[in-house]
PDB file of C-alpha atoms in Angstrom:
ATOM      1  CA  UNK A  97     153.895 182.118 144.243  1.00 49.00           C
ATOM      2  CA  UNK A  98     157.582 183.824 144.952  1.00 54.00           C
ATOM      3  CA  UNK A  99     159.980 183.973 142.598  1.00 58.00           C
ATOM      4  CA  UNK A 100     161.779 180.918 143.621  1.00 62.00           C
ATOM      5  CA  UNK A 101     159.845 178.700 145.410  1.00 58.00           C
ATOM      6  CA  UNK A 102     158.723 175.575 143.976  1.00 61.00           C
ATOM      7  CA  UNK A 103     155.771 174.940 142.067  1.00 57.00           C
ATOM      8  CA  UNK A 104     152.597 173.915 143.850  1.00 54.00           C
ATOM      9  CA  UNK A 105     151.701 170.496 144.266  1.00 49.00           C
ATOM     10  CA  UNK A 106     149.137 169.454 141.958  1.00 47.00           C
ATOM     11  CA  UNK A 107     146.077 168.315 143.750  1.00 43.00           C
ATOM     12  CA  UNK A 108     144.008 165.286 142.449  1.00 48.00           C
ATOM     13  CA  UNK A 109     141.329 165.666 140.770  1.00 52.00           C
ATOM     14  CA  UNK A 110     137.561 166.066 142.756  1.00 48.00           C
ATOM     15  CA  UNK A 111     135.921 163.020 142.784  1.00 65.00           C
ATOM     16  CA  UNK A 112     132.250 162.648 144.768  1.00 86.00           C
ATOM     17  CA  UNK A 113     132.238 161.302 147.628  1.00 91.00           C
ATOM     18  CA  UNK A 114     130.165 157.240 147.009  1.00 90.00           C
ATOM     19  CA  UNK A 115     133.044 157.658 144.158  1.00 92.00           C
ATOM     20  CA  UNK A 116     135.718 157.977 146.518  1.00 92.00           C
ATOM     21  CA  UNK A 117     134.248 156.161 149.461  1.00 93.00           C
ATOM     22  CA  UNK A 118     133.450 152.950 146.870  1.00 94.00           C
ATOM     23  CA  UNK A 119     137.220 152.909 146.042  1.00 95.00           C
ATOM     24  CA  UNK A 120     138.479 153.057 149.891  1.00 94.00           C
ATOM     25  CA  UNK A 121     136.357 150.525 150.763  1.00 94.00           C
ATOM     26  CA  UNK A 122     138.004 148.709 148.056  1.00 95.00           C
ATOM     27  CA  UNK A 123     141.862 149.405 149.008  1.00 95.00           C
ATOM     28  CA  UNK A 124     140.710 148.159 152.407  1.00 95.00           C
ATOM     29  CA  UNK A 125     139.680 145.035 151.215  1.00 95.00           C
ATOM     30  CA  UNK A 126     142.536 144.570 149.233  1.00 95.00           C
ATOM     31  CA  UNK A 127     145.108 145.785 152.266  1.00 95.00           C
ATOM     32  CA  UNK A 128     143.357 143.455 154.496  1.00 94.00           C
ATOM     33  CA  UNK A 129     143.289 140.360 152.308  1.00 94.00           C
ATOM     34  CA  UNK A 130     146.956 141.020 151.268  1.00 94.00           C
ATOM     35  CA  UNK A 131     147.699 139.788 155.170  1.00 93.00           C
ATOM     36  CA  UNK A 132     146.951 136.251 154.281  1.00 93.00           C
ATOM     37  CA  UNK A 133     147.411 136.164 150.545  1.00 93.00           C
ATOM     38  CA  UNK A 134     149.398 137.435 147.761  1.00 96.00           C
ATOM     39  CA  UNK A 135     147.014 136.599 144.456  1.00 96.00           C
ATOM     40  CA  UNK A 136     143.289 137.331 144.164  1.00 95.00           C
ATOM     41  CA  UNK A 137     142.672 133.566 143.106  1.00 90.00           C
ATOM     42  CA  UNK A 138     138.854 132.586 143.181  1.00 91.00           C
ATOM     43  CA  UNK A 139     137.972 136.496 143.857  1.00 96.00           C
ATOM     44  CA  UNK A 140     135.916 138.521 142.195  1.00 97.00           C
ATOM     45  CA  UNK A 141     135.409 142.222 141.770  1.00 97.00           C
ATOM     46  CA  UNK A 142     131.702 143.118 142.902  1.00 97.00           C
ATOM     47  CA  UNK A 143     130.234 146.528 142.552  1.00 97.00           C
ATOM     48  CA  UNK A 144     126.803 147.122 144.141  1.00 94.00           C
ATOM     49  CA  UNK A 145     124.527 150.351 145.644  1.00 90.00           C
ATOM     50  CA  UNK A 146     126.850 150.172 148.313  1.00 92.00           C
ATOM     51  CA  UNK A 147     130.380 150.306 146.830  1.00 94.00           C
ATOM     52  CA  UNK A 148     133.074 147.435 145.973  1.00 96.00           C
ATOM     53  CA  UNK A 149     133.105 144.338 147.269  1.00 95.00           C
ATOM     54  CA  UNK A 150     135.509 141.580 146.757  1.00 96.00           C
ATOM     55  CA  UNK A 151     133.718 138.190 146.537  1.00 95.00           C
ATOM     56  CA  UNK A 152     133.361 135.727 148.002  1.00 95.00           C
ATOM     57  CA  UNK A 153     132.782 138.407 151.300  1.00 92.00           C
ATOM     58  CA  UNK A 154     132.008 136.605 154.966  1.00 90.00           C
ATOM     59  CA  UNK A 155     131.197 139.876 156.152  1.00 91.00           C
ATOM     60  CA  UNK A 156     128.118 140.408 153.710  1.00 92.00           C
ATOM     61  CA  UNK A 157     126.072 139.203 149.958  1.00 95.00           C
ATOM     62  CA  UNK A 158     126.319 141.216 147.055  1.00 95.00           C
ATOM     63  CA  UNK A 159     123.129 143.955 146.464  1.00 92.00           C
ATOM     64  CA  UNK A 160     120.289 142.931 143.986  1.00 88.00           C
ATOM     65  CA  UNK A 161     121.983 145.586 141.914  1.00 84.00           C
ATOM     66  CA  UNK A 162     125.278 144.563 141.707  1.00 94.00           C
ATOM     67  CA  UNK A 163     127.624 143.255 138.860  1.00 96.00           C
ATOM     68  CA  UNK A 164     130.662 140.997 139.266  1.00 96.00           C
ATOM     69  CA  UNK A 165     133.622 139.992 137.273  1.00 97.00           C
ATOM     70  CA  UNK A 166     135.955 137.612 138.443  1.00 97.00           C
ATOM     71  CA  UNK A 167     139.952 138.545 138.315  1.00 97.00           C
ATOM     72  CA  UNK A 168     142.135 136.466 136.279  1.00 96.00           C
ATOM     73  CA  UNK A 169     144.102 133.602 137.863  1.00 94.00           C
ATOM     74  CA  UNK A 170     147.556 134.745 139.507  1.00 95.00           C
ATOM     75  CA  UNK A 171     146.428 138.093 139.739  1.00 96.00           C
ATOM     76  CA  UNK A 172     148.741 139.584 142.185  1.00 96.00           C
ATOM     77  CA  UNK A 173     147.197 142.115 144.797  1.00 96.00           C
ATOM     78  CA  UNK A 174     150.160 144.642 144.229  1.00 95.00           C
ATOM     79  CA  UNK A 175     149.404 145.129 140.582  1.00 95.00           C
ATOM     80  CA  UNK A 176     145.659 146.067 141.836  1.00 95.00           C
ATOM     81  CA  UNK A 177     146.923 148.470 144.176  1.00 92.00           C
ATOM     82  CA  UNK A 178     149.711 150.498 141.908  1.00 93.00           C
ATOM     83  CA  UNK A 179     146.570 150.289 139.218  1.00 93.00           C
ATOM     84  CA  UNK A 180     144.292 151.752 141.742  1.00 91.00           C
ATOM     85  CA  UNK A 181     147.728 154.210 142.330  1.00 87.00           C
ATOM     86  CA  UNK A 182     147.293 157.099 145.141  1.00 84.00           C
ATOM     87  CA  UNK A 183     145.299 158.504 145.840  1.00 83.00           C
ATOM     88  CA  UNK A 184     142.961 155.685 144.927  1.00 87.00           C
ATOM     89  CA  UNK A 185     141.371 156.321 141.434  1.00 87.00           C
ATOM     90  CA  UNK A 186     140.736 155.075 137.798  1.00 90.00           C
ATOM     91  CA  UNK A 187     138.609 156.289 135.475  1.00 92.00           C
ATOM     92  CA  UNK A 188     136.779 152.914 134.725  1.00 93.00           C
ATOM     93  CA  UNK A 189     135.984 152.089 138.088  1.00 94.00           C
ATOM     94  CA  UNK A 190     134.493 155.211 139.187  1.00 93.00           C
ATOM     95  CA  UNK A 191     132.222 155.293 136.332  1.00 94.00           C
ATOM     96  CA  UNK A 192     130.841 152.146 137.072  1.00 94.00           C
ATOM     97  CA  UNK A 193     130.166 153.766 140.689  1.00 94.00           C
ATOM     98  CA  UNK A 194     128.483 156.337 138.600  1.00 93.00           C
ATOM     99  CA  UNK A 195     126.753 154.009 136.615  1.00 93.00           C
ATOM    100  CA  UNK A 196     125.221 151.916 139.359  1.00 93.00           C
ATOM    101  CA  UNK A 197     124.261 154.779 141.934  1.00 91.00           C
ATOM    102  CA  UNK A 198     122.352 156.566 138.882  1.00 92.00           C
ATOM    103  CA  UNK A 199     120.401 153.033 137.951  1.00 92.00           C
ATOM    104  CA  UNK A 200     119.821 153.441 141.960  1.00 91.00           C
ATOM    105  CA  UNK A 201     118.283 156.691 141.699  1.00 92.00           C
ATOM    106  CA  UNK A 202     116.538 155.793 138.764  1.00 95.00           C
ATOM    107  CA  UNK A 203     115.185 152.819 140.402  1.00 94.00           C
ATOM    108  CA  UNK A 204     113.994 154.200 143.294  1.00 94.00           C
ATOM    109  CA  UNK A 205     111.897 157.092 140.948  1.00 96.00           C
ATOM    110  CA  UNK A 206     110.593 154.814 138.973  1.00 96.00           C
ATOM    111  CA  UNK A 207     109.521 152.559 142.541  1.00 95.00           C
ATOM    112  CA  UNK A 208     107.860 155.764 143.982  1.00 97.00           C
ATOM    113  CA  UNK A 209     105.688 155.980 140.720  1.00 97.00           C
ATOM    114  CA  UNK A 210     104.344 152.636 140.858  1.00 97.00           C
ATOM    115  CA  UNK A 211     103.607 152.904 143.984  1.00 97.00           C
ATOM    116  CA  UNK A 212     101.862 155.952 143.655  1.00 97.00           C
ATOM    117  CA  UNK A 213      99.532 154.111 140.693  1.00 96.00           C
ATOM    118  CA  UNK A 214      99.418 151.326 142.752  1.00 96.00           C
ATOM    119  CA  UNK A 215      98.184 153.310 145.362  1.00 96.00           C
ATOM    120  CA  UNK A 216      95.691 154.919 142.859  1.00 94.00           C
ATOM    121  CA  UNK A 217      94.183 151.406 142.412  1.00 93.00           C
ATOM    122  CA  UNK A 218      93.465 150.506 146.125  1.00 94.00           C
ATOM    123  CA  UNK A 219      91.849 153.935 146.699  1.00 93.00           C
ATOM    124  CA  UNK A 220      89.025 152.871 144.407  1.00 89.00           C
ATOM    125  CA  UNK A 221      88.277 149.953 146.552  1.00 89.00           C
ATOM    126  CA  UNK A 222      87.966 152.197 149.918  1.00 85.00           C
ATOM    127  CA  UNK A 223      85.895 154.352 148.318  1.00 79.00           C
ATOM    128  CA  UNK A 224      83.492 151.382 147.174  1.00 73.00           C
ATOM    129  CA  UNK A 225      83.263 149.986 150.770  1.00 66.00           C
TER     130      UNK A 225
END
């Protein structure tokens, strides 16, 4: 930096990328429903293997995995976006992305395993026949 020039920009904070993706998807939702409404009435905030969903969703169900809480009446879609702020990000939500992709993982380890024991099991019965 000169002597002079202004100070750098500070650049957000790294966040992965199902972190970061999960909260787009989220600001899309919101930017599109914001077209026909200006309150998240009846909505709720779903968050499932495969990011954020606002429910009820015509376009797809909620994961076996996911957790939903519903906003409060007269939310206003605004006040979700300048929470969300820019770029989109808070620390609660992408923990819960955290949260849910790790119970993924550790889903999907502990799946392989039994299946592997399970696997175990049969093999006795082809070598009997």
């Amino acid at each position: 930096m000169t002597p002079g020039s202004p100070a750098p920009t500070p650049q957000p904070k790294a966040t992965d990328l199902k972190t970061a993706t999960a909260l787009l998807q989220l600001a899309l939702q919101l930017h599109h429903l914001r077209s026909t409404a200006a309150v998240l009435d009846g909505r709720s905030l779903t968050l499932d293997d495969d990011g954020y969903l606002l429910t009820p969703n015509a376009v797809r169900e909620p994961g076996p995995l996911s957790v939903s809480v519903e906003f409060p009446a007269g939310t206003e879609i605004g006040a979700v976006f300048e929470t969300l702020g820019f770029p989109f990000g808070n620390p609660a939500l992408e923990q819960a992305v955290s949260l849910v992709a790790k119970a993924k993982e550790e889903l999907d380890v502990a799946r392989a395993k039994a299946k592997v024991l399970l696997e175990e099991f049969v093999f006795e019965f082809s070598q009997a026949a």
